[in-house]
GROMACS .gro file of C-alpha atoms in nm:
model
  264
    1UNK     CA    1  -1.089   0.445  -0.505
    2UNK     CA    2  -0.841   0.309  -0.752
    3UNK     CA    3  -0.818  -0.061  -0.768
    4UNK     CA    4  -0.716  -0.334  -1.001
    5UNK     CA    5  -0.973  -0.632  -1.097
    6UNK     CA    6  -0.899  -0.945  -1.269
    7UNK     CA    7  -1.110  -1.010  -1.554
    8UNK     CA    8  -1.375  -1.282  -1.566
    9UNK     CA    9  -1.526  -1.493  -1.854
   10UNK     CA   10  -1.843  -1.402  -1.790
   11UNK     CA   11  -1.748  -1.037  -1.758
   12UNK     CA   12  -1.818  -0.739  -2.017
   13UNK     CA   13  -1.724  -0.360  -1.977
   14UNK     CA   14  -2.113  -0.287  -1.918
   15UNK     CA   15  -2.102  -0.539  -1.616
   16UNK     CA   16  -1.735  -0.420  -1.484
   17UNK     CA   17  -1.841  -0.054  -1.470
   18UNK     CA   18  -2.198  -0.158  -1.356
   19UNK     CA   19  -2.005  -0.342  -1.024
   20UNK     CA   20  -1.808  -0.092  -0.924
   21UNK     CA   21  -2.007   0.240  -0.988
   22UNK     CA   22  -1.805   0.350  -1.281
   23UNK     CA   23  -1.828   0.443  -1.699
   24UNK     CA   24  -1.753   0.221  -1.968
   25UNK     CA   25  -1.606   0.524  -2.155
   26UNK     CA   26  -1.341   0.562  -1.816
   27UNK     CA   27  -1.301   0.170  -1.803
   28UNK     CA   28  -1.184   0.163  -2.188
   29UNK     CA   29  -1.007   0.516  -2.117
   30UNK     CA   30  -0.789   0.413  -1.855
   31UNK     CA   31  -0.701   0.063  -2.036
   32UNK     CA   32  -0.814   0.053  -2.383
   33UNK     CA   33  -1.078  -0.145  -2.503
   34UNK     CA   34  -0.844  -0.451  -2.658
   35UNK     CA   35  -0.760  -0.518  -2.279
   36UNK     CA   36  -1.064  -0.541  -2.106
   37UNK     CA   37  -1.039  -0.952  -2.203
   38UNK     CA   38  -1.089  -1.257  -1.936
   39UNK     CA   39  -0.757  -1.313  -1.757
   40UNK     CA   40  -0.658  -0.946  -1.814
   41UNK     CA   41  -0.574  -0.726  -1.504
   42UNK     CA   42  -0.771  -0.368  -1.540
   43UNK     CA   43  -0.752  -0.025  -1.348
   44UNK     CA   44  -1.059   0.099  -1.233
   45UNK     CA   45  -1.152   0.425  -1.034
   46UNK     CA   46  -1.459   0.299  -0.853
   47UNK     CA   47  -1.667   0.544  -0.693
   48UNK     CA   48  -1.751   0.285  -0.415
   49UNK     CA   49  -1.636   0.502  -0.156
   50UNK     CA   50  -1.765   0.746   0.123
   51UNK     CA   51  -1.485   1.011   0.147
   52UNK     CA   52  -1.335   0.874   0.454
   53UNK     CA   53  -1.319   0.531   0.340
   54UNK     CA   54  -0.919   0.547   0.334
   55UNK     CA   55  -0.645   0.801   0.361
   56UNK     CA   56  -0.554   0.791   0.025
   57UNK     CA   57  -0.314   0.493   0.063
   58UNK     CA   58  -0.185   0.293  -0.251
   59UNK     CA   59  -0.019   0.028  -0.212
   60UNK     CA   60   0.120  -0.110  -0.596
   61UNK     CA   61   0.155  -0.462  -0.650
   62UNK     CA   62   0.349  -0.365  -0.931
   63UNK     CA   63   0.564  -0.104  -1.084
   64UNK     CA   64   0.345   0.192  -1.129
   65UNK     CA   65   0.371   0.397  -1.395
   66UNK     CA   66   0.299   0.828  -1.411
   67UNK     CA   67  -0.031   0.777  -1.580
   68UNK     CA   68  -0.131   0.540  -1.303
   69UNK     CA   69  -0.019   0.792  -1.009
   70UNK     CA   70  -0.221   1.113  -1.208
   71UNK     CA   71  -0.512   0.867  -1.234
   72UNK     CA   72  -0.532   0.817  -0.809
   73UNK     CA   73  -0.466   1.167  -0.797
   74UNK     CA   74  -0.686   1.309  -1.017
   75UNK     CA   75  -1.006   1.043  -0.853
   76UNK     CA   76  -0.957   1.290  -0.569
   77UNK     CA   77  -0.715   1.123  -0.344
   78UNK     CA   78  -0.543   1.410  -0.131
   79UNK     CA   79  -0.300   1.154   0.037
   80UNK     CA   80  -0.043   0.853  -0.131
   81UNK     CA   81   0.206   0.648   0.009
   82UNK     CA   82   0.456   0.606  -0.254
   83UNK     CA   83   0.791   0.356  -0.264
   84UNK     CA   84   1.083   0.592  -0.299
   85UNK     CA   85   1.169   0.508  -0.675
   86UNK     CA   86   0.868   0.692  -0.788
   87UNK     CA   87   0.845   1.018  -0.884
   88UNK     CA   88   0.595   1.273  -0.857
   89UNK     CA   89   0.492   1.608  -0.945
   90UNK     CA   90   0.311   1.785  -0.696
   91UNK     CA   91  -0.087   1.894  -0.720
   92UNK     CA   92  -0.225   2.098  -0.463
   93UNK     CA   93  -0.415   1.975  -0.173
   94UNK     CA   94  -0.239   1.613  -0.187
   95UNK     CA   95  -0.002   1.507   0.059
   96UNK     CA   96   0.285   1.229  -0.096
   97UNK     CA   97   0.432   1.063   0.246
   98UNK     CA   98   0.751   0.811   0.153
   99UNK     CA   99   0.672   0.476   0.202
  100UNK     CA  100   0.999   0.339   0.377
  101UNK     CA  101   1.119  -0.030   0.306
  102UNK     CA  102   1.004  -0.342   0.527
  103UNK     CA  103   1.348  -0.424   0.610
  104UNK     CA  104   1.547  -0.183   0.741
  105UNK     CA  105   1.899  -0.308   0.804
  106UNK     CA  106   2.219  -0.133   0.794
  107UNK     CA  107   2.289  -0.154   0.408
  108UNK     CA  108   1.958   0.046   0.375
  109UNK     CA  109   2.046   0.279   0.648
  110UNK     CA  110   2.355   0.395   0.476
  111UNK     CA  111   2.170   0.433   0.127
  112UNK     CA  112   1.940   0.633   0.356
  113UNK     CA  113   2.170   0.815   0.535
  114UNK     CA  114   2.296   0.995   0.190
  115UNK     CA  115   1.910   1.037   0.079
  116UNK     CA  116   1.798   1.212   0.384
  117UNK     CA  117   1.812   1.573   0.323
  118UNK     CA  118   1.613   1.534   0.010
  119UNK     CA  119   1.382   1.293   0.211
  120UNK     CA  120   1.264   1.570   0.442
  121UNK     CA  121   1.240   1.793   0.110
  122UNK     CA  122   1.065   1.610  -0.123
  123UNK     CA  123   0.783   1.455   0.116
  124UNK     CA  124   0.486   1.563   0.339
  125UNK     CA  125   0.575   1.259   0.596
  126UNK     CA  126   0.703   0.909   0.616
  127UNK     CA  127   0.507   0.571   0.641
  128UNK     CA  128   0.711   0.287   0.867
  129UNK     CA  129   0.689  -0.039   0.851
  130UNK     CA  130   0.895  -0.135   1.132
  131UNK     CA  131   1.078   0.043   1.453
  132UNK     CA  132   1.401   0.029   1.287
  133UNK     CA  133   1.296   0.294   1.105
  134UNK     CA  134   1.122   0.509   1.343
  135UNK     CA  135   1.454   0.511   1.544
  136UNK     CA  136   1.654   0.615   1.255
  137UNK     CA  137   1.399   0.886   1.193
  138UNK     CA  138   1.431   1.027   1.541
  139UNK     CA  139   1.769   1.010   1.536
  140UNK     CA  140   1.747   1.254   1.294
  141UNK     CA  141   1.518   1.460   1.464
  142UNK     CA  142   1.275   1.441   1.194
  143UNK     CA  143   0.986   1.680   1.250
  144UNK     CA  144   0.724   1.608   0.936
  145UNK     CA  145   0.448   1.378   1.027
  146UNK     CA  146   0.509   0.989   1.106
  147UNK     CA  147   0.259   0.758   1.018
  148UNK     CA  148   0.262   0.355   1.043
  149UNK     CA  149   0.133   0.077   0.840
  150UNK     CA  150  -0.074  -0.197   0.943
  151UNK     CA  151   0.195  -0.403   1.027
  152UNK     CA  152   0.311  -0.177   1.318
  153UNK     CA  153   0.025  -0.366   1.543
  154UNK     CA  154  -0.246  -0.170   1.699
  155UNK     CA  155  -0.440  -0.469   1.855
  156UNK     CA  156  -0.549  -0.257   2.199
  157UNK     CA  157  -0.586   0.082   2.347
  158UNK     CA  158  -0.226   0.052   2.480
  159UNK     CA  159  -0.082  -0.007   2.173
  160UNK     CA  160  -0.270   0.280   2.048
  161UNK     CA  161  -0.188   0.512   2.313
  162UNK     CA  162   0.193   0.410   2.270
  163UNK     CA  163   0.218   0.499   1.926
  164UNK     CA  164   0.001   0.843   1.998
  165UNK     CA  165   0.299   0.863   2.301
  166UNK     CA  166   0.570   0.828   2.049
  167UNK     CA  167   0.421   1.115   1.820
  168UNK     CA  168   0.308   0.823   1.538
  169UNK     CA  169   0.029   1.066   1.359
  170UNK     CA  170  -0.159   0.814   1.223
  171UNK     CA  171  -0.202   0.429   1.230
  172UNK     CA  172  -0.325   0.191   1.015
  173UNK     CA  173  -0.635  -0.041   1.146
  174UNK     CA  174  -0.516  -0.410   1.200
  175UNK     CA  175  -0.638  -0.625   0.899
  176UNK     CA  176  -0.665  -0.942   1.163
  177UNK     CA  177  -0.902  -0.788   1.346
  178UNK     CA  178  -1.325  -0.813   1.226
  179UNK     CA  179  -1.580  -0.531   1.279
  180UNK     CA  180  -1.680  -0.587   1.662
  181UNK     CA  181  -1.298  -0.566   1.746
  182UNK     CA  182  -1.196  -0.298   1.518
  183UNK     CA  183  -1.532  -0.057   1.696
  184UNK     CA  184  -1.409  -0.162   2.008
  185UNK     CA  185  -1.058  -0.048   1.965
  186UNK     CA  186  -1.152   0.254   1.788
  187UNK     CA  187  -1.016   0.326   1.454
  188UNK     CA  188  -1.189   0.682   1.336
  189UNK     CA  189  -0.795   0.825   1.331
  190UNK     CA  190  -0.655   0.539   1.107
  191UNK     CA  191  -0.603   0.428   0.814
  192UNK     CA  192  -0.824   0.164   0.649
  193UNK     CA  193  -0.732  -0.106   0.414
  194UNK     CA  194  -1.053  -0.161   0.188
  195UNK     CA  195  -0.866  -0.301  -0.093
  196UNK     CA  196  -0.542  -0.477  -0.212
  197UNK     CA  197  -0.323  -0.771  -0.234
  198UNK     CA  198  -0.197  -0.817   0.123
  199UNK     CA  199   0.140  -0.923   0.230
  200UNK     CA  200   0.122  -1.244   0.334
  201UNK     CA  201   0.562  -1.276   0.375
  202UNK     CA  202   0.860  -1.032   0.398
  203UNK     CA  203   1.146  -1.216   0.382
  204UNK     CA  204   1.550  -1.152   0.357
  205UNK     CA  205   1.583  -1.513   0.205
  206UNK     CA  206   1.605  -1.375  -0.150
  207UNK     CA  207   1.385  -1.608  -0.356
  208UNK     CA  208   1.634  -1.521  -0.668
  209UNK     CA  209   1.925  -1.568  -0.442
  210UNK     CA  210   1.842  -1.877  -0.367
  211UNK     CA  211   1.771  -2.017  -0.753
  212UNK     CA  212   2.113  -1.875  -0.868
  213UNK     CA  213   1.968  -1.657  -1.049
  214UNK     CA  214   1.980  -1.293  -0.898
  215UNK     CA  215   2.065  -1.051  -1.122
  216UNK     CA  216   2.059  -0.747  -0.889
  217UNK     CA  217   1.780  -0.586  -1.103
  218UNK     CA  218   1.448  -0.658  -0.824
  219UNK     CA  219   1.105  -0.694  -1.033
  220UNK     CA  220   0.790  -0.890  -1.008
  221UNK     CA  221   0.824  -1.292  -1.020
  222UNK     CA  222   0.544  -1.562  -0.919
  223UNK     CA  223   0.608  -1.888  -0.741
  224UNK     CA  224   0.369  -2.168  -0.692
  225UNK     CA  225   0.244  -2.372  -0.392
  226UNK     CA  226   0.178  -2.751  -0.389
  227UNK     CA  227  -0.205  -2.669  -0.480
  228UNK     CA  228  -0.069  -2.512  -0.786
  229UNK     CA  229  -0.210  -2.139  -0.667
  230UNK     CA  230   0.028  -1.898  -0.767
  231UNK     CA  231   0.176  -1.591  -0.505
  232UNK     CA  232   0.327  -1.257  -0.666
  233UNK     CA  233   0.687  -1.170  -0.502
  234UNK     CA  234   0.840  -0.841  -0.573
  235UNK     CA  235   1.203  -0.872  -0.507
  236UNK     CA  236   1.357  -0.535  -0.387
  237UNK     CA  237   1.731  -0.627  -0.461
  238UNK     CA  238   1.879  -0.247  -0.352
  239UNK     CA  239   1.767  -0.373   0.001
  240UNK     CA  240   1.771  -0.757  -0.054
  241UNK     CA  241   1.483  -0.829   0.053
  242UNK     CA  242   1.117  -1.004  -0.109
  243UNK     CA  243   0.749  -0.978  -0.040
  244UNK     CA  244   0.540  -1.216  -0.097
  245UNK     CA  245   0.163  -1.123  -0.158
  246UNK     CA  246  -0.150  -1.332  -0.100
  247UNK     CA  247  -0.294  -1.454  -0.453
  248UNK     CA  248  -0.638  -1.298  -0.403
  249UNK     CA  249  -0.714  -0.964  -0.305
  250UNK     CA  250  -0.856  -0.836   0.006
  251UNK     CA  251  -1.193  -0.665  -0.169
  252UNK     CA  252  -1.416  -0.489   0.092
  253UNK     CA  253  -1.625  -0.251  -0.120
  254UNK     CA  254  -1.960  -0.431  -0.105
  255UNK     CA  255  -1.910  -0.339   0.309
  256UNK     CA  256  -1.930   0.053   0.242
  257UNK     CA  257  -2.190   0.037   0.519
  258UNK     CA  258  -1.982  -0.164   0.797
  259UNK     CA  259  -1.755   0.072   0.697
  260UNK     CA  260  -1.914   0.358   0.704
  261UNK     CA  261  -2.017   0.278   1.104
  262UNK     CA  262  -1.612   0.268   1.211
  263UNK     CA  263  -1.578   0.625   1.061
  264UNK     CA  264  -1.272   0.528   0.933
   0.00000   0.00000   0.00000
């Protein structure tokens, strides 16, 4: 599993690789030794996994560079979710499914509309986040595997048994719900978040709109709260749009055996 991990005081390489069942020598390899500092954000590949932990689902906080991609795909991911601005080159055995955008209104349906042919070339399947899109796709008679994200709602066996009825692949496991309801729902065909810094707003009130200050470019940008905790918002501008993202991340890799028992 690839994750990123804030940096404590208190922390050394020895302890970092000793808490997530890693090597120093990979910790500094992946980073360089001058970063791992308090404050600093690293990139780990933690063995805590079983194999099924996940589908092989990244979801990047921030722009992600090649190095970063090769690194999930060479911890033995066989399946990432990628934003459409990044580019791959293929390895065998691992699927790359487009990640479509939150917000799908019709300025990003006619930047689609021109993309589609090398849409159903480029990628093993599509991830949507919301039914505008999975219209739009079946409009187009799109026949490569459909998969949803967590915030397509699976909260019951009828909403599961919809999306199977609408030829959805694969779900994602609702993050609301805790162990007892996720086993009782079901979830050994999903999609499990174990790790990342959750949405916690998608918005079409552009936060750099709003300042005067858009410059049409999109990026990373942090805004505070009255408490003075600070929330990361990537601004995708091409679709006008934000997200806003929940300051700590959702870290469920001391639960391996809770997991382990959904069969995710």
């Amino acid at each position: 599993m690839l994750i990123f991990y804030t940096v404590r005081q208190e922390d050394t390489a020895e302890s970092i690789a000793g808490r997530f069942c890693t090597s120093v020598s990979d910790l500094v390899r992946l980073n360089g030794a001058e970063n791992i500092i308090p404050d600093k954000r690293v990139l780990i590949r933690s063995q805590l996994r079983p194999p099924k932990w996940l589908c092989g689902a990244i979801q990047w906080l921030e722009e992600p560079s090649k190095a970063q991609l090769e690194a999930a795909v060479n911890s033995g991911v066989r399946c990432v979710y990628l934003d459409e601005e990044i580019e791959f080159e293929r390895e065998n055995g691992v699927q790359y499914f487009l990640a479509m955008p939150y917000i799908f209104r019709e300025r990003t349906i006619r930047r689609y509309e021109r993309m589609y042919a090398k849409i159903e070339e480029k990628y093993d399947g599509i991830l949507i986040r919301n039914w505008e899109s999975y219209a739009w796709l079946r409009q187009h008679a799109y026949q490569k595997e459909i998969r949803s994200d967590y915030n397509l709602y699976i909260f019951n066996q009828k909403a599961k048994e919809e999306l199977k009825d609408l030829g959805i692949g694969q779900g994602t496991a609702p993050v609301e719900l805790n162990d007892r309801e996720l086993a009782e729902l079901g979830i050994e065909e999903q999609a499990f978040i174990a790790y990342g810094y959750q949405p916690v707003m998608v918005s079409a009130g552009c936060i750099k709109k709003t300042s005067a200050s858009c410059d049409g470019k999109g990026g990373v940008l942090t805004i505070s709260d009255r408490y003075q905790k600070e929330f990361t918002v990537r601004c995708y501008c091409r679709d006008c749009y934000n997200v806003m993202y929940n300051s700590a991340p959702l870290f469920l890799a001391d639960k391996a055996e809770e997991i382990r028992k959904l069969m995710p």
